[in-house]
XYZ file of C-alpha atoms in Angstrom:
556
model
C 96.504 100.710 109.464
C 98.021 97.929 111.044
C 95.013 95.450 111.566
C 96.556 91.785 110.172
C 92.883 90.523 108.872
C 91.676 93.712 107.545
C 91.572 91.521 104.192
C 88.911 88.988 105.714
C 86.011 91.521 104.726
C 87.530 94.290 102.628
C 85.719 95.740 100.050
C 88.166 96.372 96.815
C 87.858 98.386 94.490
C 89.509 98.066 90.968
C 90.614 100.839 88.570
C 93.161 100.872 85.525
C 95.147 104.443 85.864
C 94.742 105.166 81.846
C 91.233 105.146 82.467
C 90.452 106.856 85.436
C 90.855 110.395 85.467
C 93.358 112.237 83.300
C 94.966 115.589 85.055
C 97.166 116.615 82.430
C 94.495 116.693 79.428
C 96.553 114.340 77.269
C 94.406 111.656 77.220
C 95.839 108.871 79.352
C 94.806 108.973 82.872
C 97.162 109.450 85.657
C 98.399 108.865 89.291
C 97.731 112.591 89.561
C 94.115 112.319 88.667
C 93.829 109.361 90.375
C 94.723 111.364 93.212
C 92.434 114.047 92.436
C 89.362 111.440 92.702
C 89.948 109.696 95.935
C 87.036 111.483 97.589
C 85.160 109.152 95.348
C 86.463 105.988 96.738
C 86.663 107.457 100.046
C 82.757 108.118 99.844
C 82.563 104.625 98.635
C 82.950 103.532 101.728
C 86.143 101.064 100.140
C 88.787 99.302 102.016
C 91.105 99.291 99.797
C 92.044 100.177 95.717
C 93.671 97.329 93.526
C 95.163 99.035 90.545
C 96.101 97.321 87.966
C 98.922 97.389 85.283
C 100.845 100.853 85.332
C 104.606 99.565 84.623
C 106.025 100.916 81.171
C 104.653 98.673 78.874
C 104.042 98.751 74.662
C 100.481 97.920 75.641
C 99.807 95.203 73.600
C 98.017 93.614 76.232
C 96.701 96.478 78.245
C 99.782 96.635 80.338
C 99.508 93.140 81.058
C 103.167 92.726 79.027
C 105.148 94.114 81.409
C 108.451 95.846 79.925
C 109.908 97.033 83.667
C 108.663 96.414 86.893
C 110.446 99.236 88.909
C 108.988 101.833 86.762
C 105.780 103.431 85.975
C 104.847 104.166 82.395
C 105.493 107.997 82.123
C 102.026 108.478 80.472
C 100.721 107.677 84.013
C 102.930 109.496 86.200
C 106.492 108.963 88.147
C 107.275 107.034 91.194
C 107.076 110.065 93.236
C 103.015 110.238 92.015
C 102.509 106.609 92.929
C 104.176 107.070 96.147
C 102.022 110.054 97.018
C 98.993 108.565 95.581
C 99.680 105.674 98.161
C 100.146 107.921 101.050
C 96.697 110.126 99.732
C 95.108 106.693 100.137
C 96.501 105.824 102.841
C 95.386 108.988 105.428
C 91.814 107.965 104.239
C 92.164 104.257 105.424
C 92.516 102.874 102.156
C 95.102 100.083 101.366
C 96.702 99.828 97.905
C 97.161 96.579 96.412
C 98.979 96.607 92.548
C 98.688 94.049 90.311
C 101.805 92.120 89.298
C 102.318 89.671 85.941
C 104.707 87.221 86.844
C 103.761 84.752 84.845
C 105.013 86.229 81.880
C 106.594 89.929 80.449
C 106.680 91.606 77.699
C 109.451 90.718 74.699
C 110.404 94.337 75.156
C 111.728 93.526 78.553
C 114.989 94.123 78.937
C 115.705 90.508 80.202
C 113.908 88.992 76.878
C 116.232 91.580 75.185
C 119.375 90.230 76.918
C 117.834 86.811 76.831
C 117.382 86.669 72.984
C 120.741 88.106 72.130
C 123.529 86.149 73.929
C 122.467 82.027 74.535
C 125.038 82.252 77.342
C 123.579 85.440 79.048
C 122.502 84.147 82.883
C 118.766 86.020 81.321
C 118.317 83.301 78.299
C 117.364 80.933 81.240
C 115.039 83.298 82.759
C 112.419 81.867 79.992
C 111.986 78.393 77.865
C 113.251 77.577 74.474
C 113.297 75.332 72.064
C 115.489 74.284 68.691
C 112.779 71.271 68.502
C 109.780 72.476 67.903
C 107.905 70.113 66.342
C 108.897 67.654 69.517
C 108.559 69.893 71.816
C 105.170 69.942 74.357
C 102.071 71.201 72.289
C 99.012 72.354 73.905
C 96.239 75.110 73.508
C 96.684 78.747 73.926
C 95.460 80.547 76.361
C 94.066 83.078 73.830
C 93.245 80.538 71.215
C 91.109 83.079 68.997
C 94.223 84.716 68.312
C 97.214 82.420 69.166
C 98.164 79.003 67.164
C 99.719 77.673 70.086
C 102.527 77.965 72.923
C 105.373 78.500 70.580
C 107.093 81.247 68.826
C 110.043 81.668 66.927
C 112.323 84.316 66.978
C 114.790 85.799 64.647
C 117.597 86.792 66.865
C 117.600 83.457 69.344
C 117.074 81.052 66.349
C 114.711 79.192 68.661
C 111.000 79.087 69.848
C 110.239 80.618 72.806
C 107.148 79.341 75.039
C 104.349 81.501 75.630
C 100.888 80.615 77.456
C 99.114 83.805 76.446
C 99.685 86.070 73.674
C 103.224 85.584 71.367
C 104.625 88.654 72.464
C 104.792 87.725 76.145
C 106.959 84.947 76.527
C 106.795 83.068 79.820
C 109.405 83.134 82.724
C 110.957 80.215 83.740
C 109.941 80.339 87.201
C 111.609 77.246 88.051
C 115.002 79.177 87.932
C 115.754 80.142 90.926
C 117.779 83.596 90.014
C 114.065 84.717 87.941
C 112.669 83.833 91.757
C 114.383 86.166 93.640
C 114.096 88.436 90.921
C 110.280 88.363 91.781
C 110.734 88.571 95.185
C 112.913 91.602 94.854
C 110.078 93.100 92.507
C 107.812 92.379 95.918
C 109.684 94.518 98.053
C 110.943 97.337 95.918
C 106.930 98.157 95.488
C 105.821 97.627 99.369
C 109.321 100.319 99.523
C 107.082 102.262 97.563
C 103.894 102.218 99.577
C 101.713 99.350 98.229
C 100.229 97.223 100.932
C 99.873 94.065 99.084
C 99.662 92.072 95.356
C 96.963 90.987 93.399
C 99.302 87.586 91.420
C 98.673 87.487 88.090
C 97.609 84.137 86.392
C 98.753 82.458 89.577
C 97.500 79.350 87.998
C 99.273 79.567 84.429
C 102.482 79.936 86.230
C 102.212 76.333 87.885
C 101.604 74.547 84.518
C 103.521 72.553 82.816
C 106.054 74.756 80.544
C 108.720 74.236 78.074
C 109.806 71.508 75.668
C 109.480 68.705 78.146
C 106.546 70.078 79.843
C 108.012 70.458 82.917
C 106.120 71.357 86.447
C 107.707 72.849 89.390
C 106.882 69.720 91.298
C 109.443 68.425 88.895
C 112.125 70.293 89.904
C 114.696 70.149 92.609
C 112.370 73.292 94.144
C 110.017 71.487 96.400
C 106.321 71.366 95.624
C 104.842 73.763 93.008
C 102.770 75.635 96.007
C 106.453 76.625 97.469
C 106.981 79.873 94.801
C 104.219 81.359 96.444
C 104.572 80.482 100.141
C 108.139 82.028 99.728
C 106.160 85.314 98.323
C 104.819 85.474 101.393
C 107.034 84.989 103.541
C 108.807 87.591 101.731
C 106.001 90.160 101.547
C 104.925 89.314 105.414
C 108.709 89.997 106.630
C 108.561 93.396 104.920
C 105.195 94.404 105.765
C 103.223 92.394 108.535
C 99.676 92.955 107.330
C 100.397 93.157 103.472
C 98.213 90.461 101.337
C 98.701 88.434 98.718
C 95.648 87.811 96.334
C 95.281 84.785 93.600
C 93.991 85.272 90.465
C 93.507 81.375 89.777
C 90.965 80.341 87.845
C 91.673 76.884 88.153
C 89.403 73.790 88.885
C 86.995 74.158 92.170
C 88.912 71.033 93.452
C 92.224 72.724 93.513
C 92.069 75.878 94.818
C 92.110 75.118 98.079
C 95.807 74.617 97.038
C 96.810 77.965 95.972
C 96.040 78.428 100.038
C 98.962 76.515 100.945
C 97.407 75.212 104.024
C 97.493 78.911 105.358
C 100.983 79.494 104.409
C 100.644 80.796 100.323
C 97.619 83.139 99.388
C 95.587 85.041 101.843
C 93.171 85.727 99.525
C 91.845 84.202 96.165
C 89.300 85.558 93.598
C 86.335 83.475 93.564
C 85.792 82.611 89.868
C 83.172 79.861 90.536
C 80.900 82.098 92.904
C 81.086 84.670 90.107
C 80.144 82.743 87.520
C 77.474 81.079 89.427
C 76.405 84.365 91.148
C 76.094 86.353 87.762
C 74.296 83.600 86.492
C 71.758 83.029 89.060
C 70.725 86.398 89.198
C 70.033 87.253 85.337
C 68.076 83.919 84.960
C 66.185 84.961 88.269
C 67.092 81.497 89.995
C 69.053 80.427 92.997
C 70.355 76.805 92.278
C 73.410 77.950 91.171
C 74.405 79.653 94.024
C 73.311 76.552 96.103
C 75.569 75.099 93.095
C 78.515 76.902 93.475
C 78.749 76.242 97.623
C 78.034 72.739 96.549
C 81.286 72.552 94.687
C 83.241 74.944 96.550
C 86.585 73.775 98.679
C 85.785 74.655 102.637
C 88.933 77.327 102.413
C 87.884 78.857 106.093
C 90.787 77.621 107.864
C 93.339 78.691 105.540
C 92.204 81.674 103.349
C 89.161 83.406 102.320
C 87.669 84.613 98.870
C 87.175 87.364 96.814
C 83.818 87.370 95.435
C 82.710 90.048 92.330
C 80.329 89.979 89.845
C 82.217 91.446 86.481
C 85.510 91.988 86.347
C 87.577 93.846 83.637
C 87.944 90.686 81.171
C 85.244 88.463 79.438
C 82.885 87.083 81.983
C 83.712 83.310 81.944
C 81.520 80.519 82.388
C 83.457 77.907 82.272
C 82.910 77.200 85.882
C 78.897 76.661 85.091
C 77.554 73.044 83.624
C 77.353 72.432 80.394
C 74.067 73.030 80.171
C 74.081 76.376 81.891
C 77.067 77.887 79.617
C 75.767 77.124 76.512
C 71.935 78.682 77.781
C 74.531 81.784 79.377
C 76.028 81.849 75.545
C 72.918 82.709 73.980
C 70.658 84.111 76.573
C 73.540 87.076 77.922
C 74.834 87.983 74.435
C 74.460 90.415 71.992
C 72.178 90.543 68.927
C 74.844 90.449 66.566
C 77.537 88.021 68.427
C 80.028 90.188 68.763
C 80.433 89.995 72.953
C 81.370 86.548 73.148
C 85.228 85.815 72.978
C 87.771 83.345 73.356
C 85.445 80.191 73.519
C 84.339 80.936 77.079
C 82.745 84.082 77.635
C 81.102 87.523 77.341
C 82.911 90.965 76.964
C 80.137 92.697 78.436
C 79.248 94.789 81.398
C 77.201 93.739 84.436
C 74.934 96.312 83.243
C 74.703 94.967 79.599
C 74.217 91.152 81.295
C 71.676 92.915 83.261
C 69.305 95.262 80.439
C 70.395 98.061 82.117
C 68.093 97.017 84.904
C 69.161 99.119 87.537
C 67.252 97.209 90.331
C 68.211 93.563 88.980
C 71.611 95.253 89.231
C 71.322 96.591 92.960
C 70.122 92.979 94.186
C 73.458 91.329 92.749
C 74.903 94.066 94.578
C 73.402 93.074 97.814
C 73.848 89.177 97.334
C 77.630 89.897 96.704
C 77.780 91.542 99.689
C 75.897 89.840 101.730
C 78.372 86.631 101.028
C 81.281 85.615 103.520
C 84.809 86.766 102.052
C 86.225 90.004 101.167
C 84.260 91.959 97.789
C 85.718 93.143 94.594
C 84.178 96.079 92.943
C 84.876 96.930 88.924
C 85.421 100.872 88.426
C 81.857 102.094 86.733
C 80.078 99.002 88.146
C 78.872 101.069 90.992
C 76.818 103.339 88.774
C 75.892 100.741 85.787
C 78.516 101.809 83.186
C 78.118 99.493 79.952
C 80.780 97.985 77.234
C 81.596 99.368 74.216
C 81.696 96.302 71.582
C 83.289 98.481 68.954
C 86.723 98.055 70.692
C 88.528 95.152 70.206
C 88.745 91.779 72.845
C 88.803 93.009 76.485
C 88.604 96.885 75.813
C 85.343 96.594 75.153
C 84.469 96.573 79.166
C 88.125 98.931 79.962
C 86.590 102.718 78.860
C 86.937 105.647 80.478
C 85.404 106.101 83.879
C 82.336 108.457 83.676
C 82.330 111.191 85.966
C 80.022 113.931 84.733
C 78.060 115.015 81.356
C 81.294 117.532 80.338
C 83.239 116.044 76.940
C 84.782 112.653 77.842
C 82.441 112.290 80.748
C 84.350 114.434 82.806
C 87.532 111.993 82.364
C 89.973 113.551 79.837
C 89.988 117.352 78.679
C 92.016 115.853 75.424
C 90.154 115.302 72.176
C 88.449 112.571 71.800
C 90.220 110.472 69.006
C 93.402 111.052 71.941
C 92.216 109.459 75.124
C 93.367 106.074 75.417
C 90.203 104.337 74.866
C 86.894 106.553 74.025
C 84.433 107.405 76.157
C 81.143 105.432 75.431
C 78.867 108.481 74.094
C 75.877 106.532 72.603
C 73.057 104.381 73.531
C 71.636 103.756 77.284
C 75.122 103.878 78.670
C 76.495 107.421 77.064
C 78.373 109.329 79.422
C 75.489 112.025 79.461
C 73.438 109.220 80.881
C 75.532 107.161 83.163
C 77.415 109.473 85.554
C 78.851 109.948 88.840
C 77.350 113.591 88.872
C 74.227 113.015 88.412
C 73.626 109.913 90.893
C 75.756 111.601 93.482
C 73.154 113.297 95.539
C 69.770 110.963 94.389
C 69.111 108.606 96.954
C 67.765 106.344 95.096
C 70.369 105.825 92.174
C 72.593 103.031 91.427
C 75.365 104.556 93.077
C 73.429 105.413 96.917
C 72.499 102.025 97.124
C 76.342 100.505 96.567
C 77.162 102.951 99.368
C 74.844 101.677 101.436
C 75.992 98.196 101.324
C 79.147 98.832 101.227
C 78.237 100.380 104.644
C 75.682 98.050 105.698
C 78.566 95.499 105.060
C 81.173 97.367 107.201
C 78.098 97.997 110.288
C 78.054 93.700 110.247
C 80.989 91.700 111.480
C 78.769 88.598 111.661
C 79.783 88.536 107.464
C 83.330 87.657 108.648
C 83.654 85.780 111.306
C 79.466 84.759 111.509
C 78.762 81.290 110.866
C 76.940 81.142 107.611
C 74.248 78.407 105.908
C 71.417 79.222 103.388
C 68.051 78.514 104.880
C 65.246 76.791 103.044
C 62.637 78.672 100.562
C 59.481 78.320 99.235
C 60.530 79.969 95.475
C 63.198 79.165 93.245
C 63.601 83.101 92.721
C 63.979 83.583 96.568
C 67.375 83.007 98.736
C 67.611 83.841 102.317
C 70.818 83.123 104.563
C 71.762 83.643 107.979
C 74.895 84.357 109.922
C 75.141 83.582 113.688
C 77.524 85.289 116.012
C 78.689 85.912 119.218
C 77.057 83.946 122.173
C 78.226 80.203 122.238
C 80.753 80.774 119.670
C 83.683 81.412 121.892
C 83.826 84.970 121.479
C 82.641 87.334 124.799
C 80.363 89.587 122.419
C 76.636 89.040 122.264
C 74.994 86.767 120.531
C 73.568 88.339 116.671
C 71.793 86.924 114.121
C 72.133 88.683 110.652
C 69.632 87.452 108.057
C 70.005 88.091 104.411
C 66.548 87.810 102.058
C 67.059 88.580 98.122
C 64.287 88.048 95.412
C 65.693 87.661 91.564
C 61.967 86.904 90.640
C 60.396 90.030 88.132
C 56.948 89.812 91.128
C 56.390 89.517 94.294
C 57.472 86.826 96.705
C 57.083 86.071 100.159
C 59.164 84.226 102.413
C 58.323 83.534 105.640
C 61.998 81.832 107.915
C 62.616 81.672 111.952
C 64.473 84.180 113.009
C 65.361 83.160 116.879
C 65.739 86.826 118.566
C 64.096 88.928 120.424
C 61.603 90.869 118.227
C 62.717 94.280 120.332
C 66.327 94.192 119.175
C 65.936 93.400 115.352
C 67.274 96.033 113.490
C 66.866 97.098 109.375
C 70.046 97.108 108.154
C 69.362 97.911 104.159
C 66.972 96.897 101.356
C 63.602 98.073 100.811
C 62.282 95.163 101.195
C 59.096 94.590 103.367
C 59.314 92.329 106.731
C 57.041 91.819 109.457
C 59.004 90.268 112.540
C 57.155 88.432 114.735
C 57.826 85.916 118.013
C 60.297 83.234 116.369
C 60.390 84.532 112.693
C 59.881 86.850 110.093
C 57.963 87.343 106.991
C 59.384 88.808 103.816
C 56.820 90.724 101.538
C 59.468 91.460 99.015
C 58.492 93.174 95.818
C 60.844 92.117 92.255
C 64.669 92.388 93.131
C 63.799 93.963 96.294
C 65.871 92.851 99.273
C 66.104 93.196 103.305
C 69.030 92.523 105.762
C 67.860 92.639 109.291
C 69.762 91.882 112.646
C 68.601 90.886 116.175
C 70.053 89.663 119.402
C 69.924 86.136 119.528
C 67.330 85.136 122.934
């Protein structure tokens, strides 16, 4: 496992511990059971497994209030089960990558603690205070549902305390330079422990301005903001040569080429705007906003690559669409009653839920997200059409227990009910006895067979990584059809391929008739059921609602 751009196509798949298999009947999923359902992921056909939060926590914010990073919560597991679930993963060629909240911890932290107590501890720097509140930098929350603001006072310090997301996670002053190598120490203890990389936490968040005088890192005596994270990896790389760091930074389409570093910072970044646009485009059965979202796009080719998904496990945010287009997403993807949409921006719903439970309009999302260039991020219980649960509050609504079978908790938890972490969703068209792993396993035409087989269809075509993409023109709105070129003429000493990609959103037929310059003896179905008819110098697609068709030749 030693391949330095393994993370230029990987297919990632995310899981929260509490929720994916409990071993011990208590409940709370574990490393242990997490262990126990690797043949899952290994069937999958994944690259590698971001995990996210599993660090002792109070779980105020699903882990995402981080009390110690050297630990894991002992509901989950020890270090010895993460280090053998690593190594488990690891002899089937799959890379672990754990999420890390830098941005912020929990008020429970031990530094906060220390912090808090004595004004001249070294730790009552490690965040931002201030005995001025009312002239002190004011702006909107993060959260702003449920938070007034950035400030909070507390008792013990006799000061506010600044806080981008929720008040009990107060933010680290990452412009001190001791809380930096505190992070980078964090970095290596857990690539010690087997990870092979670090999905960054509101990597955006922690550039903004902070404190009383709303200070940025640019500001400081530090160098430029972008230098926190090109020490990371310099850091991570000296430990570990092929270990990746990935951006979670929603920020503006016009900066993220930044979080890049000019190749030096991120490898990889998630690809908010192609998600939002993607998602979109495919339950309004249109294509301009994917021809949007390139549009608007930074050209990141030379210095990093994306992450594209299609739900993750927050609200599904639109703030990357146009006006227009979010407020028509507001009404037309939500739920009769109002309760999915949260936090001004988005929906708290599953793919499947956006979707009707469509399980073809969900397979052809599927295929367009991996059929794009950059590495893929798969949601745990996406790959078999898992829906939300609105009864449970904010983001758990889309964070239930993975659904394995029809047993009690879906095959997830032997505990009673009312004690797993989050229940189960047991009614409606997404109940466990429904939606399961079980019983899509061995049907070849279920949700879950056709993930697999993009997934491998994915792995079977390098011209997705390194091909040289553009859309090609199309007769319907409903209709997009790309191409990648590779090999031949490129500078490579491989043979020239041409991969083409045809999708349909539309609820009819369409056909779509594009030159395809190969020889008609070489062209090869890759996956789809969709119908083509190759002939000299192109190809005709006969493709039925949400059907689709990747085929390959050798270029003439």
């Amino acid at each position: 496992m030693s391949d330095p751009d393994w993370y230029e196509d990987a297919t990632i798949y995310s899981f929260d511990v509490k929720t994916f298999n409990d071993s011990d009947g208590d409940g709370w999923g574990d490393f242990r059971g997490a262990i126990d359902r690797l043949d899952h992921l290994d069937d999958l056909g994944v690259d590698a497994v971001w995990i996210r939060p599993f660090y002792p926590s109070p779980l105020r914010d699903n882990g995402y209030d981080v009390a110690d990073y050297y630990g894991v919560d002992d509901r989950l597991g020890t270090l010895d089960d993460f280090r053998e679930f690593a190594d488990r993963a690891h002899e089937r060629g799959i890379r672990v990558i754990t999420d890390l909240v830098f941005n912020h911890t929990s008020n429970d932290h031990e530094w906060f603690r220390r912090a808090r107590e004595d004004p001249e501890s070294e730790y009552h720097d490690y965040y931002l205070w201030t005995s001025h509140v009312d002239d002190a930098h004011q702006r909107g929350n993060i959260f702003p549902e449920y938070e007034d603001g950035v400030w909070t006072y507390d008792e013990i310090a006799g000061k506010h305390y600044f806080h981008q997301f929720y008040g009990h996670q107060p933010d680290l002053n990452v412009a001190n330079p001791a809380v930096r190598e505190e992070l980078y120490d964090v970095l290596r203890f857990w690539l010690d422990q087997g990870a092979d990389g670090f999905r960054i936490d509101a990597a955006h968040p922690m550039l903004m301005p902070k404190g009383h005088e709303a200070t940025t890192l640019d500001e400081t005596d530090l160098g430029e903001s972008i230098e926190l994270f090109k020490e990371m990896r310099r850091v991570v790389e000296a430990e570990q040569s092929d270990a990746v760091l990935l951006a979670e930074a929603d920020d503006e389409p016009e900066h993220l080429d930044y979080y890049f570093g000019d190749g030096e910072a991120f490898h990889l970044q998630f690809n908010f705007v192609m998600n939002a646009h993607l998602t979109y485009a495919v339950g309004v059965k249109d294509t301009w906003p994917l021809q949007r979202a390139e549009e608007i796009l930074p050209d990141v080719s030379e210095v990093g690559g994306w992450v594209n998904f299609l739900r993750n496990h927050d609200e599904w945010n639109l703030l990357k669409l146009p006006e227009e287009a979010f407020e028509h997403a507001r009404e037309y993807f939500g739920d009769d009653a109002g309760d999915s949409w949260i936090f001004e921006r988005g929906h708290r719903l599953r793919l499947a839920d956006l979707y009707g439970g469509d399980r073809d309009r969900i397979a052809v999302a599927h295929s367009l997200l991996f059929s794009l260039p950059g590495s893929v991020a798969l949601q745990s219980g996406d790959e078999i059409g898992m829906g939300a649960d609105l009864s449970l509050p904010e983001r758990e609504a889309v964070r239930t227990p993975m659904q394995w079978d029809d047993s009690a908790n879906g095959g997830f938890s032997a505990a009673a009910p009312e004690d797993c972490y989050n229940p189960v969703v047991d009614e409606g068209a997404y109940a466990y006895d429904r939606v399961n792993v079980a019983a899509q396993r061995d049907d070849p035409d279920s949700l879950l067979s056709r993930v697999e087989a993009l997934v491998a269809a994915r792995d079977a075509c390098p011209e997705i990584a390194r091909g040289d993409y553009r859309a090609l023109d199309t007769d319907h709105k409903e209709t997009r059809v790309h191409r990648f070129d590779h090999g031949a003429g490129d500078g490579t000493d491989e043979d020239g391929t041409v991969l083409l990609c045809a999708h349909n959103l539309a609820d009819g037929h369409r056909k779509e008739v594009v030159g395809f310059d190969v020889d008609p003896e070489t062209v090869e179905h890759v996956v789809g059921d969709g119908g083509h008819y190759v002939a000299k110098g192109g190809v005709t697609f006969e493709l039925d609602a949400c059907d689709y068709a990747w085929l390959r030749g050798e270029k003439r």
